[in-house]
GROMACS .gro file of N, CA, C and O in nm:
model
  240
    1MET      N    1   0.084  -0.116   0.000
    1MET     CA    2   0.000   0.000   0.000
    1MET      C    3   0.090   0.124   0.000
    1MET      O    4   0.199   0.123   0.052
    2LYS      N    5   0.040   0.229  -0.059
    2LYS     CA    6   0.113   0.355  -0.067
    2LYS      C    7   0.037   0.462   0.010
    2LYS      O    8  -0.083   0.452   0.034
    3ALA      N    9   0.110   0.567   0.046
    3ALA     CA   10   0.051   0.683   0.111
    3ALA      C   11   0.093   0.806   0.032
    3ALA      O   12   0.199   0.808  -0.031
    4LYS      N   13   0.009   0.908   0.037
    4LYS     CA   14   0.041   1.034  -0.029
    4LYS      C   15  -0.013   1.148   0.057
    4LYS      O   16  -0.125   1.141   0.107
    5VAL      N   17   0.070   1.252   0.072
    5VAL     CA   18   0.026   1.373   0.139
    5VAL      C   19  -0.002   1.474   0.029
    5VAL      O   20   0.088   1.514  -0.045
    6ASN      N   21  -0.126   1.511   0.017
    6ASN     CA   22  -0.169   1.602  -0.090
    6ASN      C   23  -0.141   1.748  -0.054
    6ASN      O   24  -0.109   1.780   0.061
    7GLU      N   25  -0.159   1.834  -0.152
    7GLU     CA   26  -0.143   1.977  -0.131
    7GLU      C   27  -0.239   2.023  -0.022
    7GLU      O   28  -0.352   1.977  -0.013
    8GLY      N   29  -0.193   2.112   0.061
    8GLY     CA   30  -0.276   2.164   0.169
    8GLY      C   31  -0.223   2.129   0.306
    8GLY      O   32  -0.281   2.167   0.407
    9CYS      N   33  -0.110   2.057   0.311
    9CYS     CA   34  -0.049   2.023   0.439
    9CYS      C   35  -0.018   2.152   0.515
    9CYS      O   36   0.032   2.249   0.459
   10ILE      N   37  -0.049   2.152   0.646
   10ILE     CA   38  -0.025   2.270   0.729
   10ILE      C   39   0.093   2.249   0.825
   10ILE      O   40   0.113   2.326   0.918
   11SER      N   41   0.171   2.146   0.805
   11SER     CA   42   0.292   2.119   0.885
   11SER      C   43   0.263   2.098   1.033
   11SER      O   44   0.344   2.135   1.118
   12CYS      N   45   0.151   2.040   1.065
   12CYS     CA   46   0.117   2.019   1.207
   12CYS      C   47   0.200   1.908   1.270
   12CYS      O   48   0.221   1.907   1.390
   13GLY      N   49   0.242   1.810   1.189
   13GLY     CA   50   0.324   1.701   1.239
   13GLY      C   51   0.249   1.582   1.294
   13GLY      O   52   0.310   1.488   1.344
   14ALA      N   53   0.117   1.582   1.286
   14ALA     CA   54   0.039   1.470   1.341
   14ALA      C   55   0.077   1.339   1.274
   14ALA      O   56   0.096   1.237   1.342
   15CYS      N   57   0.089   1.338   1.142
   15CYS     CA   58   0.121   1.213   1.072
   15CYS      C   59   0.263   1.167   1.102
   15CYS      O   60   0.288   1.048   1.120
   16VAL      N   61   0.355   1.262   1.110
   16VAL     CA   62   0.495   1.229   1.138
   16VAL      C   63   0.507   1.170   1.279
   16VAL      O   64   0.579   1.072   1.300
   17ALA      N   65   0.436   1.227   1.374
   17ALA     CA   66   0.440   1.176   1.511
   17ALA      C   67   0.372   1.040   1.523
   17ALA      O   68   0.418   0.954   1.599
   18THR      N   69   0.266   1.020   1.448
   18THR     CA   70   0.188   0.896   1.457
   18THR      C   71   0.252   0.781   1.383
   18THR      O   72   0.249   0.667   1.429
   19CYS      N   73   0.312   0.810   1.267
   19CYS     CA   74   0.369   0.702   1.184
   19CYS      C   75   0.499   0.748   1.117
   19CYS      O   76   0.503   0.768   0.995
   20PRO      N   77   0.607   0.761   1.194
   20PRO     CA   78   0.734   0.806   1.136
   20PRO      C   79   0.797   0.704   1.040
   20PRO      O   80   0.889   0.738   0.966
   21GLU      N   81   0.744   0.583   1.040
   21GLU     CA   82   0.795   0.481   0.946
   21GLU      C   83   0.753   0.512   0.803
   21GLU      O   84   0.813   0.461   0.708
   22VAL      N   85   0.651   0.597   0.785
   22VAL     CA   86   0.599   0.629   0.652
   22VAL      C   87   0.609   0.779   0.621
   22VAL      O   88   0.636   0.817   0.509
   23PHE      N   89   0.591   0.864   0.723
   23PHE     CA   90   0.584   1.008   0.701
   23PHE      C   91   0.703   1.080   0.764
   23PHE      O   92   0.752   1.040   0.869
   24ARG      N   93   0.747   1.187   0.699
   24ARG     CA   94   0.854   1.273   0.751
   24ARG      C   95   0.832   1.413   0.696
   24ARG      O   96   0.750   1.435   0.606
   25PHE      N   97   0.907   1.508   0.749
   25PHE     CA   98   0.904   1.644   0.696
   25PHE      C   99   1.007   1.656   0.585
   25PHE      O  100   1.118   1.606   0.596
   26ASN      N  101   0.970   1.725   0.477
   26ASN     CA  102   1.064   1.749   0.368
   26ASN      C  103   1.139   1.880   0.393
   26ASN      O  104   1.124   1.943   0.499
   27ASP      N  105   1.218   1.922   0.298
   27ASP     CA  106   1.299   2.044   0.312
   27ASP      C  107   1.215   2.170   0.324
   27ASP      O  108   1.264   2.273   0.368
   28GLU      N  109   1.090   2.164   0.285
   28GLU     CA  110   1.001   2.279   0.293
   28GLU      C  111   0.915   2.275   0.420
   28GLU      O  112   0.820   2.350   0.434
   29ASP      N  113   0.948   2.183   0.512
   29ASP     CA  114   0.874   2.163   0.637
   29ASP      C  115   0.730   2.119   0.616
   29ASP      O  116   0.643   2.147   0.699
   30LEU      N  117   0.706   2.050   0.508
   30LEU     CA  118   0.575   1.990   0.481
   30LEU      C  119   0.590   1.839   0.495
   30LEU      O  120   0.695   1.783   0.466
   31ALA      N  121   0.485   1.774   0.539
   31ALA     CA  122   0.488   1.629   0.552
   31ALA      C  123   0.489   1.564   0.414
   31ALA      O  124   0.431   1.616   0.319
   32GLU      N  125   0.557   1.450   0.407
   32GLU     CA  126   0.558   1.371   0.285
   32GLU      C  127   0.563   1.224   0.323
   32GLU      O  128   0.610   1.189   0.430
   33ALA      N  129   0.511   1.142   0.235
   33ALA     CA  130   0.522   0.997   0.252
   33ALA      C  131   0.649   0.954   0.181
   33ALA      O  132   0.666   0.981   0.063
   34TYR      N  133   0.740   0.892   0.252
   34TYR     CA  134   0.867   0.853   0.194
   34TYR      C  135   0.886   0.703   0.184
   34TYR      O  136   0.984   0.656   0.126
   35ALA      N  137   0.792   0.627   0.239
   35ALA     CA  138   0.805   0.481   0.236
   35ALA      C  139   0.667   0.419   0.213
   35ALA      O  140   0.564   0.481   0.240
   36ASP      N  141   0.668   0.298   0.162
   36ASP     CA  142   0.543   0.225   0.144
   36ASP      C  143   0.483   0.188   0.279
   36ASP      O  144   0.554   0.176   0.379
   37VAL      N  145   0.354   0.170   0.280
   37VAL     CA  146   0.282   0.128   0.400
   37VAL      C  147   0.285  -0.025   0.402
   37VAL      O  148   0.218  -0.090   0.324
   38THR      N  149   0.364  -0.079   0.491
   38THR     CA  150   0.373  -0.225   0.503
   38THR      C  151   0.265  -0.275   0.599
   38THR      O  152   0.200  -0.197   0.669
   39GLU      N  153   0.250  -0.404   0.603
   39GLU     CA  154   0.151  -0.465   0.692
   39GLU      C  155   0.179  -0.429   0.838
   39GLU      O  156   0.086  -0.409   0.916
   40ASP      N  157   0.306  -0.417   0.872
   40ASP     CA  158   0.344  -0.386   1.010
   40ASP      C  159   0.299  -0.247   1.055
   40ASP      O  160   0.276  -0.225   1.174
   41VAL      N  161   0.292  -0.151   0.964
   41VAL     CA  162   0.259  -0.013   1.001
   41VAL      C  163   0.125   0.033   0.943
   41VAL      O  164   0.092   0.151   0.950
   42HIS      N  165   0.050  -0.059   0.887
   42HIS     CA  166  -0.078  -0.025   0.824
   42HIS      C  167  -0.171   0.048   0.920
   42HIS      O  168  -0.228   0.152   0.887
   43LYS      N  169  -0.187  -0.003   1.041
   43LYS     CA  170  -0.276   0.060   1.140
   43LYS      C  171  -0.226   0.200   1.177
   43LYS      O  172  -0.305   0.295   1.186
   44ALA      N  173  -0.096   0.215   1.195
   44ALA     CA  174  -0.040   0.347   1.229
   44ALA      C  175  -0.060   0.446   1.115
   44ALA      O  176  -0.090   0.564   1.138
   45ALA      N  177  -0.048   0.400   0.990
   45ALA     CA  178  -0.070   0.488   0.875
   45ALA      C  179  -0.217   0.530   0.867
   45ALA      O  180  -0.247   0.646   0.837
   46GLU      N  181  -0.308   0.439   0.897
   46GLU     CA  182  -0.450   0.474   0.900
   46GLU      C  183  -0.477   0.576   1.012
   46GLU      O  184  -0.553   0.670   0.993
   47ASP      N  185  -0.414   0.555   1.128
   47ASP     CA  186  -0.430   0.649   1.238
   47ASP      C  187  -0.375   0.787   1.200
   47ASP      O  188  -0.434   0.890   1.235
   48ALA      N  189  -0.263   0.789   1.129
   48ALA     CA  190  -0.205   0.916   1.083
   48ALA      C  191  -0.302   0.987   0.988
   48ALA      O  192  -0.324   1.108   1.000
   49ARG      N  193  -0.357   0.912   0.895
   49ARG     CA  194  -0.455   0.970   0.802
   49ARG      C  195  -0.575   1.026   0.877
   49ARG      O  196  -0.620   1.138   0.853
   50ASP      N  197  -0.624   0.949   0.972
   50ASP     CA  198  -0.743   0.990   1.046
   50ASP      C  199  -0.717   1.107   1.140
   50ASP      O  200  -0.810   1.181   1.172
   51SER      N  201  -0.593   1.126   1.182
   51SER     CA  202  -0.560   1.236   1.274
   51SER      C  203  -0.523   1.365   1.201
   51SER      O  204  -0.507   1.468   1.265
   52CYS      N  205  -0.514   1.360   1.070
   52CYS     CA  206  -0.478   1.479   0.993
   52CYS      C  207  -0.592   1.582   1.002
   52CYS      O  208  -0.704   1.555   0.959
   53PRO      N  209  -0.563   1.700   1.057
   53PRO     CA  210  -0.671   1.799   1.076
   53PRO      C  211  -0.724   1.860   0.947
   53PRO      O  212  -0.833   1.919   0.946
   54VAL      N  213  -0.649   1.846   0.837
   54VAL     CA  214  -0.694   1.904   0.710
   54VAL      C  215  -0.722   1.797   0.605
   54VAL      O  216  -0.745   1.827   0.488
   55SER      N  217  -0.720   1.671   0.645
   55SER     CA  218  -0.756   1.557   0.559
   55SER      C  219  -0.685   1.556   0.425
   55SER      O  220  -0.748   1.547   0.320
   56VAL      N  221  -0.551   1.564   0.427
   56VAL     CA  222  -0.476   1.565   0.302
   56VAL      C  223  -0.397   1.436   0.277
   56VAL      O  224  -0.317   1.429   0.184
   57ILE      N  225  -0.423   1.332   0.356
   57ILE     CA  226  -0.350   1.206   0.340
   57ILE      C  227  -0.440   1.104   0.273
   57ILE      O  228  -0.553   1.080   0.315
   58ASP      N  229  -0.385   1.044   0.167
   58ASP     CA  230  -0.453   0.935   0.098
   58ASP      C  231  -0.373   0.807   0.116
   58ASP      O  232  -0.250   0.809   0.109
   59LEU      N  233  -0.441   0.699   0.140
   59LEU     CA  234  -0.382   0.566   0.140
   59LEU      C  235  -0.443   0.488   0.025
   59LEU      O  236  -0.565   0.487   0.009
   60TYR      N  237  -0.361   0.424  -0.054
   60TYR     CA  238  -0.412   0.352  -0.171
   60TYR      C  239  -0.328   0.232  -0.202
   60TYR      O  240  -0.219   0.216  -0.154
   0.00000   0.00000   0.00000
């Protein structure tokens, strides 16, 4: 499974704090998905998506 942080990220860090195995801050201080969502972190990635205050995370 893949994750994507869409345009509109407000740099709150919720996804990075919840699932650092998939999300990190880029050079512009915006969150990005840098790794695939494996079975081991699937629940954490879903929690990161659900905790995003601006709903810009897609899992597919």
